[in-house]
Coordinates of C-alpha atoms and ligand atoms in Angstrom, one line a residue:
X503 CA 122.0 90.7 109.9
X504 CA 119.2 92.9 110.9
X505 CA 116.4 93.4 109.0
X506 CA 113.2 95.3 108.7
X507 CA 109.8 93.6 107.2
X508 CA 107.5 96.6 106.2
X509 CA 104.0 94.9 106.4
X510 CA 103.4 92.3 109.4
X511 CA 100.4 89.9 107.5
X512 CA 100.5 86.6 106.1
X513 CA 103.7 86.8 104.2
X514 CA 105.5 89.6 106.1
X515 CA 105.1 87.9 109.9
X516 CA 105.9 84.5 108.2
X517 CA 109.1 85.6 106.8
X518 CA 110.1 87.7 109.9
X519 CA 109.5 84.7 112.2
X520 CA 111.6 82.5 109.9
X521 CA 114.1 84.6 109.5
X522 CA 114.5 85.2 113.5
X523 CA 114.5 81.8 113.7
X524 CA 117.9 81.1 111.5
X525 CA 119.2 83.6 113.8
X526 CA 118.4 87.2 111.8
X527 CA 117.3 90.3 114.0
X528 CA 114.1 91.1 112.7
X529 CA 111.8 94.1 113.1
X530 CA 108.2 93.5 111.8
X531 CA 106.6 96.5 111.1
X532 CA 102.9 97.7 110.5
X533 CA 100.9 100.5 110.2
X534 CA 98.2 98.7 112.3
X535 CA 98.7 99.4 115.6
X536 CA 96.4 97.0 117.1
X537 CA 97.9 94.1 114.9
X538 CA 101.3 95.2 116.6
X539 CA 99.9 95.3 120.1
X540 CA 98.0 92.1 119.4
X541 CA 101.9 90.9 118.3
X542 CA 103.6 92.4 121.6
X543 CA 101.2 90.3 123.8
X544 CA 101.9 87.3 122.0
X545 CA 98.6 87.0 120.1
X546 CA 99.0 85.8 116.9
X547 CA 95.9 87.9 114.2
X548 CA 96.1 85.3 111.9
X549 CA 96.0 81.4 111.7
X550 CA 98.9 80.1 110.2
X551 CA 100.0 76.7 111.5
X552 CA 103.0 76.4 113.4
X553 CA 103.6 80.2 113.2
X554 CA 102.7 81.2 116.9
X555 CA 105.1 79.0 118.3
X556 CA 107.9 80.5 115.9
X557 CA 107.1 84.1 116.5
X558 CA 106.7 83.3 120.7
X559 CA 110.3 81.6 120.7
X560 CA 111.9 84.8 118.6
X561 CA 109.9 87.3 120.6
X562 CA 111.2 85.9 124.2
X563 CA 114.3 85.6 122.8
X564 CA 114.8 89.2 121.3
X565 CA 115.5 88.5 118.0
X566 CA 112.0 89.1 116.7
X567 CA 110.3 92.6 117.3
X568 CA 107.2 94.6 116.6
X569 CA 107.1 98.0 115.6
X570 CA 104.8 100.7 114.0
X571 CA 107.8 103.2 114.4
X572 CA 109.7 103.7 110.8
X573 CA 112.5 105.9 112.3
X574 CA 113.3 102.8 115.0
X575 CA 112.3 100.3 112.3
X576 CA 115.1 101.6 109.8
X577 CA 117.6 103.3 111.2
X578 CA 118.6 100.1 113.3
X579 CA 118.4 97.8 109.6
X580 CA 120.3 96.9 106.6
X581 CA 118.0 95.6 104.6
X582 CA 113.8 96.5 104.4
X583 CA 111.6 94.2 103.0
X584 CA 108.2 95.7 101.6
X585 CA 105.8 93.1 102.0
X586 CA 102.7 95.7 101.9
X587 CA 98.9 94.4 100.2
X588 CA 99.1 94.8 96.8
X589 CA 95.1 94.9 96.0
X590 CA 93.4 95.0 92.6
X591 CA 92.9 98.6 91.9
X592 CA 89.9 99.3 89.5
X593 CA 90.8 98.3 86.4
X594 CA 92.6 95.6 88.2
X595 CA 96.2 96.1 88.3
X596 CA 97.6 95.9 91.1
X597 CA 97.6 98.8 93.7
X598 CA 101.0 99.7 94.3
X599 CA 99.8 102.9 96.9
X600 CA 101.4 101.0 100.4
X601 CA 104.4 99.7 98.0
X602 CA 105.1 103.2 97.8
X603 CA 103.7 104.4 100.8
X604 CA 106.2 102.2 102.3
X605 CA 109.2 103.3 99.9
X606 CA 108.8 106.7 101.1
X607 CA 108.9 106.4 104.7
X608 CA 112.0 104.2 104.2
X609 CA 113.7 106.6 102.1
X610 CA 112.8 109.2 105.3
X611 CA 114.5 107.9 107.9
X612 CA 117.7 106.3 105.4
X613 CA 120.4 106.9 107.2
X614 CA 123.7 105.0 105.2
X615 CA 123.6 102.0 102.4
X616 CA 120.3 99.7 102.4
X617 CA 119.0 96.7 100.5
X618 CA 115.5 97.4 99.9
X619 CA 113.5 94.1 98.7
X620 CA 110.2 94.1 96.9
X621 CA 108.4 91.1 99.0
X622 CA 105.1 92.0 97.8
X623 CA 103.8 90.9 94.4
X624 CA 104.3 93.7 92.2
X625 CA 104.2 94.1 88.2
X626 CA 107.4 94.5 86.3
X627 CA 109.2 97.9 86.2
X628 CA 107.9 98.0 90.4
X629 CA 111.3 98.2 91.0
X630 CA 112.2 101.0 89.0
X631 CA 109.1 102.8 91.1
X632 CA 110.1 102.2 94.2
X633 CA 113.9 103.6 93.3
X634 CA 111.8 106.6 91.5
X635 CA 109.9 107.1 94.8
X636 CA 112.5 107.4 97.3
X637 CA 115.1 109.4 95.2
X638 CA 111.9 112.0 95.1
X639 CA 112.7 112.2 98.8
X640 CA 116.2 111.6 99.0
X641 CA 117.3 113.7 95.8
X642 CA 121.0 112.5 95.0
X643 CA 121.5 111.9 99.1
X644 CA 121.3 108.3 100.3
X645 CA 122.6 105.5 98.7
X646 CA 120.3 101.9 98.1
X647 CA 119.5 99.2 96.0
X648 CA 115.9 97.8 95.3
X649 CA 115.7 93.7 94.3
X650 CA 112.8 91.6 93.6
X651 CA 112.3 88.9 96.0
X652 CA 108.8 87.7 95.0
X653 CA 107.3 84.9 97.5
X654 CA 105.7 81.6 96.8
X655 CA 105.0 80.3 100.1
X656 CA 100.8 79.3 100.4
X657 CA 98.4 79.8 103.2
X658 CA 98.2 77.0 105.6
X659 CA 101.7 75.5 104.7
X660 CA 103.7 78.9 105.0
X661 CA 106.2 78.3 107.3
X662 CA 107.4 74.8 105.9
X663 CA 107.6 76.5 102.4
X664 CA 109.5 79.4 103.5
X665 CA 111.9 77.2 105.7
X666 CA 112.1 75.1 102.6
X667 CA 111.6 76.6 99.3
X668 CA 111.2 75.2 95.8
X669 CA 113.2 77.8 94.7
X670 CA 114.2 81.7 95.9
X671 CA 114.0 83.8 93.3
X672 CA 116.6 87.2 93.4
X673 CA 116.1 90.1 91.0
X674 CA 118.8 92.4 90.5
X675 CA 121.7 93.2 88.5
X676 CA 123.7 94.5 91.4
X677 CA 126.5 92.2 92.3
X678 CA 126.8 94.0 96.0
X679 CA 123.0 93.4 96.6
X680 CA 122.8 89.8 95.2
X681 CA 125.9 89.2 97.9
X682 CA 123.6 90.3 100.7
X683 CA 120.9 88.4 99.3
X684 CA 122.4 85.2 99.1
X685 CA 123.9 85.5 102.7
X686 CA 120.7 86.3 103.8
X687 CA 119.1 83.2 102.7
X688 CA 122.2 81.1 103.0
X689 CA 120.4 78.9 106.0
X690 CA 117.5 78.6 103.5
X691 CA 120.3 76.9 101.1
X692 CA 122.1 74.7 102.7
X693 CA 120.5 71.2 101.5
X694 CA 121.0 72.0 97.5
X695 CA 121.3 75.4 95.7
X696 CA 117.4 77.3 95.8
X697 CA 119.0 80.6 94.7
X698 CA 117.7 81.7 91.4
X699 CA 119.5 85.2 90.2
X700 CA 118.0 86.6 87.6
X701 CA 117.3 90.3 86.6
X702 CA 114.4 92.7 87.7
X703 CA 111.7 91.9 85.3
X704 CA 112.1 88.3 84.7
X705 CA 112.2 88.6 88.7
X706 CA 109.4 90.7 89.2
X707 CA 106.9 88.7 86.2
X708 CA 108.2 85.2 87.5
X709 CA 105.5 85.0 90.6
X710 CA 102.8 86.4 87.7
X711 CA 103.7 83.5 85.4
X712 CA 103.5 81.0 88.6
X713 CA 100.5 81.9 89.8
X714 CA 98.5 82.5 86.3
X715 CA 99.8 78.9 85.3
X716 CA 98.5 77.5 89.1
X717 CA 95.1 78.9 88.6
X718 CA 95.0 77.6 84.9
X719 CA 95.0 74.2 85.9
X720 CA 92.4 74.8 88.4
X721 CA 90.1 76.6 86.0
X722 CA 91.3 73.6 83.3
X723 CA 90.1 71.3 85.1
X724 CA 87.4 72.8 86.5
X725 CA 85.7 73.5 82.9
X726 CA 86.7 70.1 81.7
X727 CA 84.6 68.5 85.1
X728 CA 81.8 70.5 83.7
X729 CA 81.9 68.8 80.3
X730 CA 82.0 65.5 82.5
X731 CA 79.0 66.4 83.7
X732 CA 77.4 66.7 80.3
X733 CA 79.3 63.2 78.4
X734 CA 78.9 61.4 82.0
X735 CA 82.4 61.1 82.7
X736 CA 84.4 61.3 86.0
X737 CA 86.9 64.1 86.4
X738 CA 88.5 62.2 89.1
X739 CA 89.4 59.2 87.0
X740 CA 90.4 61.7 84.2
X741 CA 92.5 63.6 86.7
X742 CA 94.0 60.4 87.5
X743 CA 94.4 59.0 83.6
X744 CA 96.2 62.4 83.1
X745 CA 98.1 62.8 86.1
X746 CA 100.0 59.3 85.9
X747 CA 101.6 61.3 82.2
X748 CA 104.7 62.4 83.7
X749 CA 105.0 65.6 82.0
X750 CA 101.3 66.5 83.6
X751 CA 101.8 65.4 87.0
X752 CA 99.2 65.1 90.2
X753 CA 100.0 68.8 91.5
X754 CA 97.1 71.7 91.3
X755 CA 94.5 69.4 89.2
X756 CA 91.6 69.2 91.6
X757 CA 87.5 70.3 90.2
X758 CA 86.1 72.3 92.8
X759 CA 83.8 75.6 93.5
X760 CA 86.4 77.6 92.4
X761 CA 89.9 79.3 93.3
X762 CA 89.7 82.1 95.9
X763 CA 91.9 83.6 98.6
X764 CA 94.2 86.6 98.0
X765 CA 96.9 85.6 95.0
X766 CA 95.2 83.7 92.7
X767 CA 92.3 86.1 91.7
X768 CA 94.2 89.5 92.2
X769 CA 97.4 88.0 90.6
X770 CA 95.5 86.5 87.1
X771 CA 93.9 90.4 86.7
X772 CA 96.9 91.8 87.6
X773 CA 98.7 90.3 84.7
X774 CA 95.5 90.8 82.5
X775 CA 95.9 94.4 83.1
X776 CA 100.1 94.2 82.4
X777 CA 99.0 92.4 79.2
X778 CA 96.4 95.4 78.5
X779 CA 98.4 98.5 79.3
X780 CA 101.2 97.2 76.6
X781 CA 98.3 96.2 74.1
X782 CA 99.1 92.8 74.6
X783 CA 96.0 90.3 73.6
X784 CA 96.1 87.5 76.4
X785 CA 93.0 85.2 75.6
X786 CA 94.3 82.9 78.4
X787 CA 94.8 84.9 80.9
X788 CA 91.2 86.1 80.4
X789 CA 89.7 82.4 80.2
X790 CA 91.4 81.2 83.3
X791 CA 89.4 84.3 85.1
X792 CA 85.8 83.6 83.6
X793 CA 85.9 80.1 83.9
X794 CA 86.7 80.4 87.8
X795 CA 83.6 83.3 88.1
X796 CA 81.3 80.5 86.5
X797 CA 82.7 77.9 88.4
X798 CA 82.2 80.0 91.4
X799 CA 78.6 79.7 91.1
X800 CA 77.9 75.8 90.4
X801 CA 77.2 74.9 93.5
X802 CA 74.4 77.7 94.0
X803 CA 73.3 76.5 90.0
X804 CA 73.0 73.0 91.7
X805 CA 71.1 73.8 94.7
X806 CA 69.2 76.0 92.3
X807 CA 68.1 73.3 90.3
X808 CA 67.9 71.1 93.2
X809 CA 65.4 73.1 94.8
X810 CA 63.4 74.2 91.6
X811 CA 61.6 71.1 92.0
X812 CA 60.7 71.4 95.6
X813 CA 59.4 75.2 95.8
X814 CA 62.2 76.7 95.2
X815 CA 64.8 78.3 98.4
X816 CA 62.0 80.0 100.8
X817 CA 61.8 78.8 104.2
X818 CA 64.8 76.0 103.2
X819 CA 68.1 76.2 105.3
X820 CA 71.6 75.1 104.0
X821 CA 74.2 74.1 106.0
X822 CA 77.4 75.5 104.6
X823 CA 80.8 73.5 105.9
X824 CA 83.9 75.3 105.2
X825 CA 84.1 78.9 105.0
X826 CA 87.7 80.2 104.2
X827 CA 89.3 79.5 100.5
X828 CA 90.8 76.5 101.4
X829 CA 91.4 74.4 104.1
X830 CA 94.4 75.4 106.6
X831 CA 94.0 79.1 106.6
X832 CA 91.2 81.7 107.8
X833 CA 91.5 83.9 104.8
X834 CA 88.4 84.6 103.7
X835 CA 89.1 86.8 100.6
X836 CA 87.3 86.1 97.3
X837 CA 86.6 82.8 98.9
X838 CA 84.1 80.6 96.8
X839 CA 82.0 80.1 100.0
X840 CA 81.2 83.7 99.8
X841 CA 79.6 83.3 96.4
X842 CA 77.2 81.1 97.8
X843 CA 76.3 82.3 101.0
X844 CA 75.3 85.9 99.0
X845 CA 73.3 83.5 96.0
X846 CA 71.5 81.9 99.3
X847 CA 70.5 84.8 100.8
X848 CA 69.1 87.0 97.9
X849 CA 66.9 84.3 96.9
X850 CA 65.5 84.1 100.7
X851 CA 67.5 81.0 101.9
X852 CA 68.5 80.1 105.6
X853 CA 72.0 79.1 105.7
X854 CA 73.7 77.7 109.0
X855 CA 77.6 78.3 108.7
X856 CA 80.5 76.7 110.3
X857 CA 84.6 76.6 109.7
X858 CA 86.8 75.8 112.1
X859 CA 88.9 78.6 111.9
X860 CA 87.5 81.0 109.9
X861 CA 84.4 82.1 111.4
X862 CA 85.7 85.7 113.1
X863 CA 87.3 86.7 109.5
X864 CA 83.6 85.7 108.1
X865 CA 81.7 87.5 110.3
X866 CA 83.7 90.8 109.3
X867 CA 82.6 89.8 105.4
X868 CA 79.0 89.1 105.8
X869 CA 76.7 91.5 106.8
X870 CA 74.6 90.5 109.8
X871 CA 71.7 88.4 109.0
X872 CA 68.5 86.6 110.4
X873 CA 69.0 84.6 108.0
X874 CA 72.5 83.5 109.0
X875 CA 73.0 81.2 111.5
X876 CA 76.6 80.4 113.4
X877 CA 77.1 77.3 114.0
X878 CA 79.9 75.7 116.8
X879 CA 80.7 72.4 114.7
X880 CA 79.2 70.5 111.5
X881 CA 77.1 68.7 113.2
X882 CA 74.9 71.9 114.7
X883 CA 75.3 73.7 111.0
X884 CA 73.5 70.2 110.1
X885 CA 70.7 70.4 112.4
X886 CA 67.1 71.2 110.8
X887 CA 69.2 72.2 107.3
X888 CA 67.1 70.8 103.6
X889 CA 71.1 70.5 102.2
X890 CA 74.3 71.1 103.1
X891 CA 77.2 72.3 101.0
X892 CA 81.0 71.3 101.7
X893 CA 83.0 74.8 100.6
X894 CA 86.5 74.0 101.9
X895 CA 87.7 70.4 102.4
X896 CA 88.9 70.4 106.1
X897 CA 90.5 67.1 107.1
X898 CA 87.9 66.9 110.1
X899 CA 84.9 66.5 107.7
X900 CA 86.6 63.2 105.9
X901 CA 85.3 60.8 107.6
X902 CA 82.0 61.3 109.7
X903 CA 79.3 59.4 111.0
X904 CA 76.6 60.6 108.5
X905 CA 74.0 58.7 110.4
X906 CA 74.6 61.0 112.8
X907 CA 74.1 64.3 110.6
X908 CA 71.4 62.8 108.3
X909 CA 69.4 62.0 110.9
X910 CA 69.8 65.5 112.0
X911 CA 68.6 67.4 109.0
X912 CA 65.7 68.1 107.7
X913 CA 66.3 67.2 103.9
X914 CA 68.7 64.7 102.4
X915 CA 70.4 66.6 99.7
X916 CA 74.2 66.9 100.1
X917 CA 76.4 69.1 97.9
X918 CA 80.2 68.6 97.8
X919 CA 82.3 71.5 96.5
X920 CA 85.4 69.5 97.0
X921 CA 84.9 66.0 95.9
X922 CA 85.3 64.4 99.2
X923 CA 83.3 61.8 98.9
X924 CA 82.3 58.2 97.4
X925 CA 78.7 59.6 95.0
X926 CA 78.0 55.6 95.9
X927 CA 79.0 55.4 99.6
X928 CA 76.8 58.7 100.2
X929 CA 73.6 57.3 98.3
X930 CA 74.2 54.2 99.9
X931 CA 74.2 56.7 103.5
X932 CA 70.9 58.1 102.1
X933 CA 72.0 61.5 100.7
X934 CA 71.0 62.6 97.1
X935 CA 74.4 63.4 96.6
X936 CA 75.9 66.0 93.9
X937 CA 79.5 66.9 93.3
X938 CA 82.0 68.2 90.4
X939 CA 81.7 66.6 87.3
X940 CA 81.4 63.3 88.6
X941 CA 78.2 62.3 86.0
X942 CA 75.7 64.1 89.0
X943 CA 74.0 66.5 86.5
X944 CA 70.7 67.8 87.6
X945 CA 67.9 68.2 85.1
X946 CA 65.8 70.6 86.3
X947 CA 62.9 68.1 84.6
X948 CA 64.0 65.1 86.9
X949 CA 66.7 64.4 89.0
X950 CA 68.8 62.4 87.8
X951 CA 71.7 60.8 90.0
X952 CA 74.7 58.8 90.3
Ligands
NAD571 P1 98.1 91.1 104.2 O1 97.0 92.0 103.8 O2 97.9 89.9 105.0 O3 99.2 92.0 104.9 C1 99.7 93.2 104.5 C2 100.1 94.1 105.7 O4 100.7 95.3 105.2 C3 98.9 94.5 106.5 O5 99.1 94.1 107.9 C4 98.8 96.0 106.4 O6 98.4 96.7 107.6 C5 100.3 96.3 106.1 N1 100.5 97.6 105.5 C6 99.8 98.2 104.4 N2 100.4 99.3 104.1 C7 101.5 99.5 104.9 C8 102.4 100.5 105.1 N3 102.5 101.6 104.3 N4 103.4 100.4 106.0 C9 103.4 99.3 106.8 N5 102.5 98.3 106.7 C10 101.5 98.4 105.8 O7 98.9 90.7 102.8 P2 99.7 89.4 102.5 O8 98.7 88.3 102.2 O9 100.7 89.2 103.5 O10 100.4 89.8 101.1 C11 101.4 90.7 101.0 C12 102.0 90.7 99.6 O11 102.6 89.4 99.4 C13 101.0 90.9 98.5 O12 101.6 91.6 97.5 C14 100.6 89.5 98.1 O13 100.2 89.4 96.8 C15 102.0 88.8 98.3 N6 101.9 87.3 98.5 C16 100.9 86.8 99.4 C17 100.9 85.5 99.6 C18 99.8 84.9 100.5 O14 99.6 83.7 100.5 N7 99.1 85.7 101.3 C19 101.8 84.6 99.0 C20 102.8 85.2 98.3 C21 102.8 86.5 98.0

């Protein structure tokens, strides 16, 4: 089958490669042009793992193309994908402009019967746009379907959840399209049956629902650590006590700094706003989104308090490990690590950064500094800092020789976003260590520890 994926980023290149790879033609299109050059030479713009050597194979073999050329990208397919950003617009619904942007230079260049499939995460009734948008071009001429196809695959694991899904959701009501559909994803299906057919809107507010009930546990959890904090409890033993119940399970119940990246946040206001526009009260939905902004800011809170005692941020440097939203990916977007770095700076703090794959995309978000400081590896970000903070749990910070980095620094304070560590093992290493509700509460009258 050949198709076309409008939109070449994280989702669009990851389902064009695996697509090419079950033996689809695919054409990935973008209006970027250097992202598409970048593409033609091989260079893959984002880090995904496993992804470069998918899209190299496809390439070389010629079932995988790049394109910023419409006419050429859909005149030679059957079915269009729209996997386009779908940003908060200002009152936080999602910006549906490239949706339709792409719609109508599909609809130009139609030339016979096409599936179009709404990839990108769009509110219900998007469907019903997207057909209103192209028949303003096409009039009663050209004949197509539009079906929801939301996607669930996550940054840093994308390729092994699109080559094997929990589930694949199809919109539509249209027994020609959902034919196409399933033989489309047939190689996707072959262990047991992932196909779930369902119509438009259940389609279309099914990846809403997901994500909103992902970032609920987070933000659950996340305000429950801070009660720890208060009783002197341990949100890791609680996550366990609750975790073990089978109808709670282990999945998505982690305290941190808070959810970032580029579904969670967007996603959770964009169904706010669906709830709004229908004068819908969704007290939920609206919890789940202020808890994270709070929780966004307890590590700065910490340090805060930390420092308070010691004369407060100026002329003190913190080491920041782990830039991007989580570990895997170099998506910076709403990224917690962000939070910090901008609480750091306006109260006159040094901060030494360092990710091991995100560093270009932070660059582009943080204005330049003097008082920012790259850094090639943890150990440099370390050197000369009063604290460091752990932002994104990379697997090569588990285990490290501390000696090493404490007797690096210039303070002993370590503050762990993630939970990575034993609060004993990293007193006993000579840190005052602080993490998420795990009974490490500072008073700003006197430090007290665990
Ligand atoms: P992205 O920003 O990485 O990529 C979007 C691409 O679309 C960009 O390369 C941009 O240049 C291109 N584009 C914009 N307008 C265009 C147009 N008119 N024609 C052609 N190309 C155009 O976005 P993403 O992370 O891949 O997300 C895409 C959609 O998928 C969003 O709706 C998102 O919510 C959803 N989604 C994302 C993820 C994820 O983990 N990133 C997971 C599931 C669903």
């Amino acid at each position: 089958m050949k198709i076309l994926i409008v939109g070449t980023g994280y989702v669009g290149l990851v389902t064009g490669a695996c697509f090419a790879e079950m033996g689809h033609h695919v054409i990935c299109l973008d209006i970027d042009q250097n992202k598409i050059d970048q593409l033609k030479q091989g260079v893959i713009p984002i880090y995904e793992p496993g992804l470069e050597e998918i899209v190299k194979r496809n390439a070389k073999a010629g079932r995988l193309e790049f394109t910023i050329d419409y006419s050429y990208g859909v005149l030679s397919s059957s079915v269009c994908f729209i996997a386009v950003s779908t940003p908060p617009d200002e009152d936080g619904s999602a910006d549906l402009s490239h949706v339709k942007a792409a719609a109508r230079e599909i609809a130009k260049h139609m030339n016979g019967y096409k599936i179009i499939v709404n990839k990108s995460t769009v509110p219900v009734g998007t469907a019903i746009e997207v057909t209103k948008t192209m028949r303003a071009i096409l009039g009663d001429n050209g004949s197509f379907d539009v079906v929801s196809n939301p996607e669930f695959l996550k940054e840093g694991d994308a390729v092994n959840d699109f080559m094997k899904p929990d589930r694949i959701i199809i919109g539509s009501d249209n027994p020609r399209a959902i034919a196409v559909m399933q033989e489309l994803y047939s190689p996707f299906n072959l262990n047991h049956e992932r196909i779930l057919i369902m119509d438009l809107p259940s389609a279309e507010m099914t990846k809403y629902a997901a994500n909103a009930m992902l970032a609920s546990r987070i933000s659950f959890m996340n305000e429950i650590a801070g009660l720890c904090e208060e009783v002197g409890a341990d949100i890791t033993k609680i996550r366990q006590g609750i975790a073990s119940d089978k109808r709670i399970g282990h999945a998505f119940l982690y305290a941190g700094a808070g959810y970032g990246g580029s579904c969670f946040p967007k996603d959770v206001k964009a169904i706010k706003a669906m709830a709004h526009q229908k004068g819908y009260d969704s007290p939920l939905l609206d919890a789940i989104e202020q808890v994270n902004a709070r929780q966004k800011e307890v590590i700065g809170k910490k340090l805060d308090a930390y420092f308070e005692s010691l004369g407060g941020f100026e002329g003190k440097t913190i080491a920041i490990w782990g830039l991007s939203y989580k570990p895997g990916t170099d998506d910076m977007r709403e990224a917690p690590s962000l939070t910090l770095i901008r609480f750091l700076l306006e109260r006159g703090a040094h901060v030494r950064l360092y990710d091991p794959v995100a560093m270009s995309k932070a660059r582009e978000m943080l204005k330049t500094s003097p008082q920012i400081q790259w850094s090639s590896d943890e150990f440099e970000a370390a050197k000369g800092a009063d604290a460091i903070a752990l932002m994104t749990e990379w697997k090569q910070f588990r285990f490290l020789d501390f000696d090493r980095v404490l007797s690096q620094m210039k303070g002993k304070a370590f503050f762990d976003g993630r939970n990575q560590y034993h609060p004993a093992k990293m007193a006993q290493n000579g840190f005052d260590y602080f993490s998420i509700g795990r009974k490490a509460k500072i008073h700003k009258e006197s430090l007290s520890l665990v």
